[in-house]
């Protein structure tokens, strides 16, 4: 073992021994003085001792506590880290609010195209960048666009890139959706990890409280010269088979609105062919003063009996292609929200054909129930084929074909329908002629026996154990494309084949010989619709930046807007409305059916029409001090302090010892 | 030691004074101190009824003429007292010469007042743990003046233990006069027990503390080993090591005042008289003013 001194200077502490010797050699000498008596002096001494002892005890305690503290702190290996001075290479992070409200422009009499908030923000950002580059050539700047998803326009650019930066800023535009300022600022805050002295400039039109010392919020709105009127939304409903529109208007700022709002209903159809209708809806309301807001709801019922809006037979319609609502001749800060489009006037048609040797009411009741419950979105029709009256089963024109007990001869001749789903219930030996299945035998059960189910969309929300059978037909399956959905004792009692050109459901049991009819049967019919004929979209109006789940009745779905098309083949699919406007959704079928087109409208969120909103989130981004890694070991300082404290403590004790 | 006070002028001034003692003492016949008992002097004191056996010469016939009853005339009695002066001759009294000089002068003055009143006088010196009575009983001015010169030869040394020595004095007397203790009372000499003893002997007691200027207001500062003058020198238990500063001196003066107050309180509680004088006060003033204030001379 080798003994080494990492800090040899510490050995100078041995000098303290010499100091100790000196102290002992030159102890304080008392001058002798003879006095008459010491009675009074002893009383003085007693008092002095009491006074000094009290003080000395307190002092000794403090010193001893400090000695222990110094030793304890020394044991913790103290290091002193010096703080780094403010960085010279200043870093700016600019966050531009790109929400739709930043499109608001100033409005003045006779001027059509005022300066927008966004252009003011860009100009202010340019000015800040120029100032930074004028101060230091080493300064860096990054810019984050706070749109729906925050993105870097550029990052860590220096003075040499100034022209390019400005060019990029000039080409920048804000979105028509909401801006995710929180994520953008959080992203900007990540710069503080690398450089805690980064300065974040947040150009926005919303009012915020303090966002921390690192963030400078710049309000680019000019509320004295901004006002806005907007169609915030329109909901469509059907009341007593008539269309009712509910318009919501908003006004912000100094606005006085007394005029008619135009409603153009295109493709209105009452069964006699589509036509266009035009309505003028009078509206009158006003708000006064900066920062004031108001909203008004207008209810418009279009019907043959409403004299104000309609009043004649032509005004009756049960479908429409598009409704356009607009406020004409309006000069306000955000022109985009003066117009609004409504779709969803075309309800999906669901048609079912039923053929049975011994007809039952189960299927008719079931589909009628569907029609009643889904009337807002779907039109359900049910056609029973009375073959005993000479009616023939149709092999096209329906979405569902239900053949019970046997397959009609005309279908056997033409083959299963190729434009819909064939549902074969309790089939007989004819099954083998049109499918890869055949009936081997009829199985009779002693008692009602519960089924078992697979995890399949057709059984969603169903309880297989609640379906009991007393008899079913055991099938031989040659076509492997049939997948079992429901089984009993291992034998499939519900099979599905879902191929682009062939969609078949087989139920090899008689509903009479089961307790299937009931709540489980109704859920099953819902599942049939959702599985084979799902709605493409659940609604037809969206806000920019909103995501929707796409479903498809056919094989592919094409989404088109302004000539750009996106095709989906896997469902359900996610889709984001990134731009404002009308989107067309075209369904292409594998079956022999015509393409189906539906429309949806994406508009700026209503909240973006509000000119005077306040920021609703709270985020604190503070500049913090830096510490350097290589600090100074101050253990010797604590050792010296402990030594000195002990020396002082000893000196005080010394008074009483010597 | 040459005592500057012991001269004719000093004693001439004292001619005008006399010691005033308590009236409940018994004393000896032939003195000048009136006492409470009725005696044979010519000063009328009271009447009382005649009783069988009384001297008929003392009947007040004038009163009998008016009242037709026999009353005796009573006269006051006067006695001779024995004044014993116990002088502390320890080393502490000689540390500052003026203190010893002052003590001897004070003793001489009181002694003079005693003999002038036809009282008996004893001056006893306490030192070296014992007592000395070199003069014996002094009666009359002549005897006093013949011995007074010897006071200058008294030496001071050692310690004076009052509690030990006073009871050992053979003729302390009982109810026959006054005992005077002259000391600085700055040592642990148990003077309180001596006072108790003398009071037990029904004597009138005067404790007289004599302090020098240095005792009352010391002026030395710094680290000091204070050596008791009656101790054995360095290393004595009575010595005190003290770092003396101005506040300490101020505190000493405060403690001294408190100590004198305690002595005074003790004496007052026992029925003894106490007088504290500094050597800076002229001895005449101490006699004429301070003792007169206490009612001991008039």
Coordinates of N, CA, C and O in Angstrom, one line a residue, chain A residues 28-45 47-48 52 655, chain B residues 92 95-96 99 186-187 215 221 223-229 234 238 242 251-252 255 262:
Chain A
X28 N -1.4 33.2 29.8 CA -1.6 34.6 30.4 C -1.1 34.6 31.8 O -1.4 33.7 32.6
X29 N -0.3 35.6 32.2 CA 0.2 35.8 33.5 C -0.7 36.8 34.3 O -1.1 37.8 33.8
X30 N -0.9 36.4 35.6 CA -1.7 37.3 36.4 C -0.8 38.1 37.3 O 0.1 37.6 38.0
X31 N -1.0 39.4 37.4 CA -0.3 40.3 38.3 C -0.8 40.1 39.7 O -2.0 40.0 39.9
X32 N 0.1 40.0 40.6 CA -0.3 39.8 42.0 C -0.6 41.1 42.7 O 0.1 42.0 42.6
X33 N -1.7 41.1 43.4 CA -2.1 42.3 44.1 C -2.7 41.9 45.5 O -3.6 41.1 45.6
X34 N -2.1 42.5 46.6 CA -2.6 42.1 47.9 C -3.7 43.1 48.2 O -3.5 44.3 48.0
X35 N -4.8 42.6 48.7 CA -5.9 43.4 49.1 C -6.3 43.1 50.5 O -5.9 42.0 51.0
X36 N -7.1 43.9 51.1 CA -7.4 43.8 52.5 C -8.1 42.4 52.7 O -7.8 41.7 53.6
X37 N -9.1 42.2 51.9 CA -9.8 40.9 52.0 C -10.4 40.6 50.6 O -10.6 41.5 49.8
X38 N -10.8 39.4 50.5 CA -11.3 38.9 49.2 C -12.8 38.6 49.3 O -13.4 38.0 48.3
X39 N -13.4 38.9 50.4 CA -14.9 38.6 50.5 C -15.7 39.2 49.4 O -16.5 38.5 48.7
X40 N -15.5 40.5 49.2 CA -16.3 41.2 48.2 C -15.8 40.8 46.8 O -16.6 40.6 45.9
X41 N -14.5 40.6 46.7 CA -14.0 40.2 45.3 C -14.6 38.8 44.9 O -14.8 38.6 43.8
X42 N -14.8 37.9 45.9 CA -15.3 36.6 45.6 C -16.8 36.7 45.1 O -17.2 36.0 44.2
X43 N -17.4 37.7 45.7 CA -18.8 37.9 45.2 C -18.8 38.4 43.8 O -19.6 38.1 42.9
X44 N -17.8 39.3 43.5 CA -17.7 39.8 42.1 C -17.3 38.7 41.2 O -17.9 38.5 40.1
X45 N -16.4 37.8 41.6 CA -16.0 36.7 40.8 C -17.2 35.8 40.5 O -17.4 35.3 39.3
X47 N -20.3 36.5 40.4 CA -21.2 37.1 39.4 C -20.6 37.1 38.0 O -21.3 36.8 37.0
X48 N -19.3 37.4 37.9 CA -18.6 37.4 36.6 C -18.7 36.0 36.0 O -18.9 35.8 34.8
X52 N -20.3 35.1 32.5 CA -19.5 34.6 31.4 C -19.9 33.2 31.1 O -19.8 32.8 29.9
X655 N -9.9 28.9 29.1 CA -10.0 29.8 30.2 C -10.3 29.2 31.5 O -9.9 29.6 32.6
Chain B
X92 N -4.9 42.9 57.5 CA -5.7 43.7 56.6 C -5.8 45.1 57.0 O -6.0 46.0 56.2
X95 N -2.7 47.0 56.0 CA -2.3 47.1 54.6 C -2.2 48.5 54.1 O -1.3 48.9 53.3
X96 N -3.2 49.3 54.5 CA -3.1 50.7 54.2 C -3.0 51.4 55.5 O -3.9 51.3 56.4
X99 N -5.6 53.2 57.5 CA -6.8 52.5 58.1 C -6.4 52.1 59.5 O -7.3 52.3 60.4
X186 N -13.6 42.8 56.0 CA -13.4 42.4 54.6 C -12.8 41.0 54.6 O -12.5 40.5 53.5
X187 N -12.7 40.3 55.7 CA -12.2 39.0 55.7 C -13.2 38.0 56.3 O -14.2 38.4 56.9
X215 N -9.9 50.3 49.6 CA -10.9 49.3 49.8 C -12.2 49.6 49.1 O -12.9 48.8 48.6
X221 N -6.4 47.4 37.2 CA -7.1 46.7 36.2 C -6.1 45.6 35.6 O -4.9 45.6 35.9
X223 N -5.3 41.4 34.3 CA -5.4 40.1 34.9 C -4.7 40.2 36.3 O -3.5 40.5 36.3
X224 N -5.4 39.9 37.3 CA -4.8 40.1 38.6 C -5.1 38.9 39.5 O -6.3 38.4 39.5
X225 N -4.1 38.5 40.2 CA -4.3 37.5 41.3 C -4.5 38.3 42.6 O -3.5 38.9 43.1
X226 N -5.7 38.3 43.1 CA -5.9 39.1 44.3 C -5.6 38.3 45.6 O -6.2 37.2 45.8
X227 N -4.6 38.7 46.3 CA -4.0 37.9 47.4 C -4.7 38.5 48.7 O -4.6 39.7 48.9
X228 N -5.3 37.6 49.5 CA -5.8 38.0 50.7 C -4.7 38.4 51.7 O -3.8 37.6 52.0
X229 N -4.8 39.6 52.2 CA -3.7 40.0 53.1 C -3.6 39.2 54.4 O -2.5 39.1 55.0
X234 N 0.7 33.4 48.0 CA 0.2 32.8 46.7 C -0.2 31.4 47.0 O 0.3 30.7 47.8
X238 N -8.1 31.6 49.6 CA -8.8 32.8 49.6 C -8.5 33.7 48.5 O -9.2 34.7 48.2
X242 N -8.7 37.1 38.7 CA -9.8 37.9 38.1 C -9.2 38.8 37.0 O -8.1 39.3 37.2
X251 N -18.6 47.0 39.2 CA -19.4 46.0 39.9 C -18.9 45.7 41.3 O -19.7 45.4 42.2
X252 N -17.6 45.9 41.5 CA -17.0 45.7 42.9 C -17.6 46.7 43.8 O -18.0 46.4 44.9
X255 N -21.0 45.7 44.6 CA -21.1 44.5 45.5 C -20.7 45.0 47.0 O -21.2 44.5 47.9
X262 N -25.6 44.4 53.9 CA -25.9 43.2 54.6 C -25.4 43.2 56.0 O -26.1 42.7 57.0

